[in-house]
Amino acid sequence: MTTPGAPGRLASAEVFVDRLLHDLKQPLNLIRVLAQDVRIDVAKNRLDPATLPATMKGIEQSADELAMQLDRVRTFLRSTGHDEPEESTDVNEACRVIMARLRTEQPNLQLTEALAPGLLPAAIALPALLQVLWEVLGNAAHAATEGQTQSPRIHLATSAGHDEIEVLVQDNGPGIPAADRDKIFEPFFTTRPDAAGLGLALATALIADARGRLTLLDPDGSGARLRIALPAADRPPAAGQ
């Protein structure tokens, strides 16, 4: 199996800032292009009212994307502050939130889950865990859907380890080539031309800040298996877990 190293706080911040700057470019450029088109059409008295709602919707969606990225800044800063009291999170509930979001965004993806009852909370802030799960599941979703003509699948399971809470994510994509298994957690490594190669690096940094581990497990059939291991918080489980 392959386990990423634990980057320091400065490395975590650098990875996040690089990811943020890359992700901000696309919505900013789209807003500029759409606004420029409207300005030129107005100046030349050729603005078509029928196309204006779609143009404004594109601007609104890009603004929403920018707002989401700024929320990621807040998430990262909150999750890495040494002066903040240690937080704990219901892992099962965080998994439900992210799985629901993924179902909405990718309705053709088959998602199954097996959430172990009675888990202790994990010693990680909720925003940080949500970000970690989104990065890991988003990566799995792309692997499962890329080149799949039917039945792309992801399975998520939670369990209790020794003083740890574990989350296992498995997809039915092509898997990780042997030559890439030691690289997938490195910043900027990607096999996708449209990706920055920072998603798993960001997840690794956030998990390391919580004194946890993100591990690529040995293959078990098709696809890839990743395990998130987080220290259990020293308090009883929340109601309803």
mmCIF file of C-alpha atoms in Angstrom, residues 10-219:
data_model
loop_
_atom_site.group_PDB
_atom_site.id
_atom_site.type_symbol
_atom_site.label_atom_id
_atom_site.label_comp_id
_atom_site.label_asym_id
_atom_site.label_seq_id
_atom_site.Cartn_x
_atom_site.Cartn_y
_atom_site.Cartn_z
ATOM 1 C CA LEU A 10 3.500 25.877 5.451
ATOM 2 C CA ALA A 11 3.340 23.218 2.751
ATOM 3 C CA SER A 12 -0.377 22.793 3.393
ATOM 4 C CA ALA A 13 -0.955 26.506 2.951
ATOM 5 C CA GLU A 14 1.086 26.608 -0.260
ATOM 6 C CA VAL A 15 -0.864 23.720 -1.747
ATOM 7 C CA PHE A 16 -4.160 25.345 -0.887
ATOM 8 C CA VAL A 17 -3.214 28.770 -2.251
ATOM 9 C CA ASP A 18 -2.001 27.207 -5.495
ATOM 10 C CA ARG A 19 -5.280 25.312 -5.835
ATOM 11 C CA LEU A 20 -7.330 28.400 -5.055
ATOM 12 C CA LEU A 21 -5.535 30.623 -7.560
ATOM 13 C CA HIS A 22 -5.960 28.023 -10.280
ATOM 14 C CA ASP A 23 -9.661 27.516 -9.562
ATOM 15 C CA LEU A 24 -10.402 31.246 -9.431
ATOM 16 C CA LYS A 25 -9.174 31.884 -12.964
ATOM 17 C CA GLN A 26 -11.983 30.130 -14.799
ATOM 18 C CA PRO A 27 -14.996 31.924 -13.253
ATOM 19 C CA LEU A 28 -13.171 35.270 -13.369
ATOM 20 C CA ASN A 29 -12.375 34.847 -17.040
ATOM 21 C CA LEU A 30 -15.953 33.819 -17.816
ATOM 22 C CA ILE A 31 -17.383 36.846 -16.004
ATOM 23 C CA ARG A 32 -15.027 39.106 -17.944
ATOM 24 C CA VAL A 33 -15.943 37.580 -21.327
ATOM 25 C CA LEU A 34 -19.694 37.689 -20.696
ATOM 26 C CA ALA A 35 -19.621 41.244 -19.372
ATOM 27 C CA GLN A 36 -17.441 42.354 -22.270
ATOM 28 C CA ASP A 37 -19.875 40.831 -24.793
ATOM 29 C CA VAL A 38 -22.816 42.669 -23.216
ATOM 30 C CA ARG A 39 -20.889 45.968 -23.174
ATOM 31 C CA ILE A 40 -19.925 45.658 -26.839
ATOM 32 C CA ASP A 41 -23.463 44.693 -27.894
ATOM 33 C CA VAL A 42 -24.922 47.667 -26.043
ATOM 34 C CA ALA A 43 -22.374 50.037 -27.557
ATOM 35 C CA LYS A 44 -23.173 48.785 -31.069
ATOM 36 C CA ASN A 45 -26.924 48.728 -30.435
ATOM 37 C CA ARG A 46 -27.165 45.049 -31.252
ATOM 38 C CA LEU A 47 -28.067 43.607 -27.864
ATOM 39 C CA ASP A 48 -30.557 40.762 -28.261
ATOM 40 C CA PRO A 49 -32.945 40.748 -25.264
ATOM 41 C CA ALA A 50 -33.654 37.064 -25.889
ATOM 42 C CA THR A 51 -30.056 36.088 -25.084
ATOM 43 C CA LEU A 52 -29.625 38.402 -22.109
ATOM 44 C CA PRO A 53 -31.157 36.058 -19.459
ATOM 45 C CA ALA A 54 -28.744 33.250 -20.403
ATOM 46 C CA THR A 55 -25.811 35.658 -20.309
ATOM 47 C CA MET A 56 -26.783 36.994 -16.897
ATOM 48 C CA LYS A 57 -27.281 33.454 -15.612
ATOM 49 C CA GLY A 58 -23.737 32.633 -16.703
ATOM 50 C CA ILE A 59 -22.439 35.634 -14.792
ATOM 51 C CA GLU A 60 -24.448 34.631 -11.710
ATOM 52 C CA GLN A 61 -23.140 31.067 -11.820
ATOM 53 C CA SER A 62 -19.559 32.292 -12.138
ATOM 54 C CA ALA A 63 -20.073 34.639 -9.189
ATOM 55 C CA ASP A 64 -21.434 31.701 -7.179
ATOM 56 C CA GLU A 65 -18.323 29.713 -8.091
ATOM 57 C CA LEU A 66 -16.117 32.537 -6.826
ATOM 58 C CA ALA A 67 -18.089 32.663 -3.576
ATOM 59 C CA MET A 68 -17.620 28.915 -3.141
ATOM 60 C CA GLN A 69 -13.873 29.235 -3.627
ATOM 61 C CA LEU A 70 -13.702 32.001 -1.021
ATOM 62 C CA ASP A 71 -15.592 29.722 1.349
ATOM 63 C CA ARG A 72 -12.806 27.213 0.779
ATOM 64 C CA VAL A 73 -10.337 29.814 2.051
ATOM 65 C CA ARG A 74 -12.381 30.157 5.216
ATOM 66 C CA THR A 75 -12.589 26.366 5.545
ATOM 67 C CA PHE A 76 -8.851 25.934 5.246
ATOM 68 C CA LEU A 77 -7.938 28.737 7.634
ATOM 69 C CA ARG A 78 -10.371 27.512 10.271
ATOM 70 C CA SER A 79 -9.174 23.937 10.024
ATOM 71 C CA THR A 80 -5.489 24.803 10.376
ATOM 72 C CA GLY A 81 -5.568 27.311 13.241
ATOM 73 C CA HIS A 82 -3.451 26.107 16.168
ATOM 74 C CA ASP A 83 -5.121 28.543 18.545
ATOM 75 C CA GLU A 84 -8.607 27.145 17.938
ATOM 76 C CA PRO A 85 -9.946 24.516 20.353
ATOM 77 C CA GLU A 86 -9.963 20.979 19.002
ATOM 78 C CA GLU A 87 -13.192 20.243 17.184
ATOM 79 C CA SER A 88 -14.950 16.943 16.616
ATOM 80 C CA THR A 89 -17.200 15.814 13.811
ATOM 81 C CA ASP A 90 -19.814 13.143 13.201
ATOM 82 C CA VAL A 91 -18.138 11.312 10.317
ATOM 83 C CA ASN A 92 -21.289 9.503 9.205
ATOM 84 C CA GLU A 93 -23.213 12.758 8.937
ATOM 85 C CA ALA A 94 -20.400 14.384 6.944
ATOM 86 C CA CYS A 95 -20.452 11.394 4.584
ATOM 87 C CA ARG A 96 -24.220 11.734 4.134
ATOM 88 C CA VAL A 97 -23.892 15.424 3.262
ATOM 89 C CA ILE A 98 -21.227 14.861 0.605
ATOM 90 C CA MET A 99 -22.916 11.783 -0.858
ATOM 91 C CA ALA A 100 -26.170 13.757 -1.186
ATOM 92 C CA ARG A 101 -24.317 16.554 -2.972
ATOM 93 C CA LEU A 102 -22.662 14.074 -5.322
ATOM 94 C CA ARG A 103 -26.005 12.439 -6.096
ATOM 95 C CA THR A 104 -27.392 15.822 -7.071
ATOM 96 C CA GLU A 105 -24.442 16.788 -9.244
ATOM 97 C CA GLN A 106 -23.927 13.387 -10.886
ATOM 98 C CA PRO A 107 -27.293 11.579 -11.053
ATOM 99 C CA ASN A 108 -25.935 8.883 -13.395
ATOM 100 C CA LEU A 109 -23.348 7.765 -10.861
ATOM 101 C CA GLN A 110 -24.327 4.774 -8.709
ATOM 102 C CA LEU A 111 -23.530 5.589 -5.090
ATOM 103 C CA THR A 112 -23.767 3.097 -2.238
ATOM 104 C CA GLU A 113 -22.770 3.494 1.377
ATOM 105 C CA ALA A 114 -22.335 1.374 4.492
ATOM 106 C CA LEU A 115 -22.117 3.612 7.556
ATOM 107 C CA ALA A 116 -21.156 1.849 10.758
ATOM 108 C CA PRO A 117 -23.466 2.740 13.677
ATOM 109 C CA GLY A 118 -22.234 4.105 16.989
ATOM 110 C CA LEU A 119 -18.998 5.645 15.732
ATOM 111 C CA LEU A 120 -17.167 8.061 17.973
ATOM 112 C CA PRO A 121 -16.742 11.524 16.450
ATOM 113 C CA ALA A 122 -13.453 12.193 14.684
ATOM 114 C CA ALA A 123 -11.028 14.861 15.907
ATOM 115 C CA ILE A 124 -11.363 17.138 12.882
ATOM 116 C CA ALA A 125 -13.412 20.249 12.127
ATOM 117 C CA LEU A 126 -16.543 19.655 10.072
ATOM 118 C CA PRO A 127 -15.588 22.080 7.239
ATOM 119 C CA ALA A 128 -12.208 20.382 6.853
ATOM 120 C CA LEU A 129 -13.727 16.887 6.731
ATOM 121 C CA LEU A 130 -16.355 17.975 4.215
ATOM 122 C CA GLN A 131 -13.587 19.363 2.007
ATOM 123 C CA VAL A 132 -11.565 16.154 2.329
ATOM 124 C CA LEU A 133 -14.535 13.962 1.428
ATOM 125 C CA TRP A 134 -15.444 16.174 -1.524
ATOM 126 C CA GLU A 135 -11.910 16.019 -2.930
ATOM 127 C CA VAL A 136 -11.620 12.232 -2.485
ATOM 128 C CA LEU A 137 -15.121 11.437 -3.770
ATOM 129 C CA GLY A 138 -14.784 13.914 -6.631
ATOM 130 C CA ASN A 139 -11.593 12.195 -7.708
ATOM 131 C CA ALA A 140 -13.299 8.791 -7.484
ATOM 132 C CA ALA A 141 -16.311 10.074 -9.446
ATOM 133 C CA HIS A 142 -14.109 11.245 -12.292
ATOM 134 C CA ALA A 143 -12.270 7.915 -12.355
ATOM 135 C CA ALA A 144 -15.526 5.952 -12.374
ATOM 136 C CA THR A 145 -17.202 7.985 -15.104
ATOM 137 C CA GLU A 146 -14.215 8.485 -17.389
ATOM 138 C CA GLY A 147 -14.515 6.007 -20.225
ATOM 139 C CA GLN A 148 -17.442 4.202 -18.591
ATOM 140 C CA THR A 149 -20.417 3.731 -20.907
ATOM 141 C CA GLN A 150 -22.611 2.362 -18.142
ATOM 142 C CA SER A 151 -22.758 1.625 -14.419
ATOM 143 C CA PRO A 152 -20.044 3.913 -12.976
ATOM 144 C CA ARG A 153 -20.052 3.210 -9.234
ATOM 145 C CA ILE A 154 -18.617 4.453 -5.955
ATOM 146 C CA HIS A 155 -18.950 2.683 -2.618
ATOM 147 C CA LEU A 156 -18.275 4.463 0.677
ATOM 148 C CA ALA A 157 -17.995 2.722 4.037
ATOM 149 C CA THR A 158 -17.167 3.878 7.558
ATOM 150 C CA SER A 159 -15.762 1.796 10.396
ATOM 151 C CA ALA A 160 -14.031 2.049 13.746
ATOM 152 C CA GLY A 161 -10.346 1.174 13.956
ATOM 153 C CA HIS A 162 -8.027 1.252 16.950
ATOM 154 C CA ASP A 163 -8.635 4.761 18.360
ATOM 155 C CA GLU A 164 -9.490 5.827 14.813
ATOM 156 C CA ILE A 165 -12.452 6.391 12.550
ATOM 157 C CA GLU A 166 -11.964 5.113 9.019
ATOM 158 C CA VAL A 167 -13.643 5.977 5.725
ATOM 159 C CA LEU A 168 -13.106 3.709 2.728
ATOM 160 C CA VAL A 169 -13.883 4.977 -0.782
ATOM 161 C CA GLN A 170 -13.831 2.568 -3.718
ATOM 162 C CA ASP A 171 -14.660 3.239 -7.373
ATOM 163 C CA ASN A 172 -14.955 0.944 -10.389
ATOM 164 C CA GLY A 173 -12.773 3.033 -12.669
ATOM 165 C CA PRO A 174 -9.586 1.885 -14.403
ATOM 166 C CA GLY A 175 -7.547 2.008 -11.202
ATOM 167 C CA ILE A 176 -4.172 3.630 -10.526
ATOM 168 C CA PRO A 177 -1.296 2.491 -12.756
ATOM 169 C CA ALA A 178 1.600 1.031 -10.797
ATOM 170 C CA ALA A 179 3.913 3.780 -12.042
ATOM 171 C CA ASP A 180 1.615 6.464 -10.589
ATOM 172 C CA ARG A 181 0.791 4.959 -7.202
ATOM 173 C CA ASP A 182 3.536 6.873 -5.391
ATOM 174 C CA LYS A 183 2.664 10.171 -7.107
ATOM 175 C CA ILE A 184 -1.077 10.692 -6.751
ATOM 176 C CA PHE A 185 -0.815 12.627 -3.471
ATOM 177 C CA GLU A 186 1.888 14.971 -4.777
ATOM 178 C CA PRO A 187 0.895 18.555 -5.614
ATOM 179 C CA PHE A 188 0.376 19.170 -9.350
ATOM 180 C CA PHE A 189 0.468 15.504 -10.331
ATOM 181 C CA THR A 190 -2.457 14.691 -12.609
ATOM 182 C CA THR A 191 -3.250 12.607 -15.671
ATOM 183 C CA ARG A 192 -6.093 14.952 -16.638
ATOM 184 C CA PRO A 193 -5.384 17.919 -18.928
ATOM 185 C CA ASP A 194 -8.223 19.937 -17.334
ATOM 186 C CA ALA A 195 -7.117 19.441 -13.709
ATOM 187 C CA ALA A 196 -4.615 21.216 -11.488
ATOM 188 C CA GLY A 197 -3.491 18.069 -9.674
ATOM 189 C CA LEU A 198 -4.144 19.558 -6.241
ATOM 190 C CA GLY A 199 -7.323 17.846 -5.000
ATOM 191 C CA LEU A 200 -5.750 14.852 -3.253
ATOM 192 C CA ALA A 201 -2.804 16.997 -2.151
ATOM 193 C CA LEU A 202 -5.224 19.373 -0.434
ATOM 194 C CA ALA A 203 -7.082 16.457 1.167
ATOM 195 C CA THR A 204 -3.762 15.051 2.377
ATOM 196 C CA ALA A 205 -2.770 18.386 3.911
ATOM 197 C CA LEU A 206 -6.068 18.786 5.764
ATOM 198 C CA ILE A 207 -5.952 15.212 7.068
ATOM 199 C CA ALA A 208 -2.333 15.631 8.171
ATOM 200 C CA ASP A 209 -3.331 18.760 10.130
ATOM 201 C CA ALA A 210 -5.839 16.557 11.982
ATOM 202 C CA ARG A 211 -3.101 13.968 12.636
ATOM 203 C CA GLY A 212 -4.752 11.482 10.314
ATOM 204 C CA ARG A 213 -3.705 9.570 7.193
ATOM 205 C CA LEU A 214 -4.887 9.263 3.597
ATOM 206 C CA THR A 215 -3.829 5.929 2.128
ATOM 207 C CA LEU A 216 -4.064 4.305 -1.287
ATOM 208 C CA LEU A 217 -4.803 0.650 -0.644
ATOM 209 C CA ASP A 218 -3.706 -2.271 -2.783
ATOM 210 C CA PRO A 219 -6.119 -3.057 -5.638
#
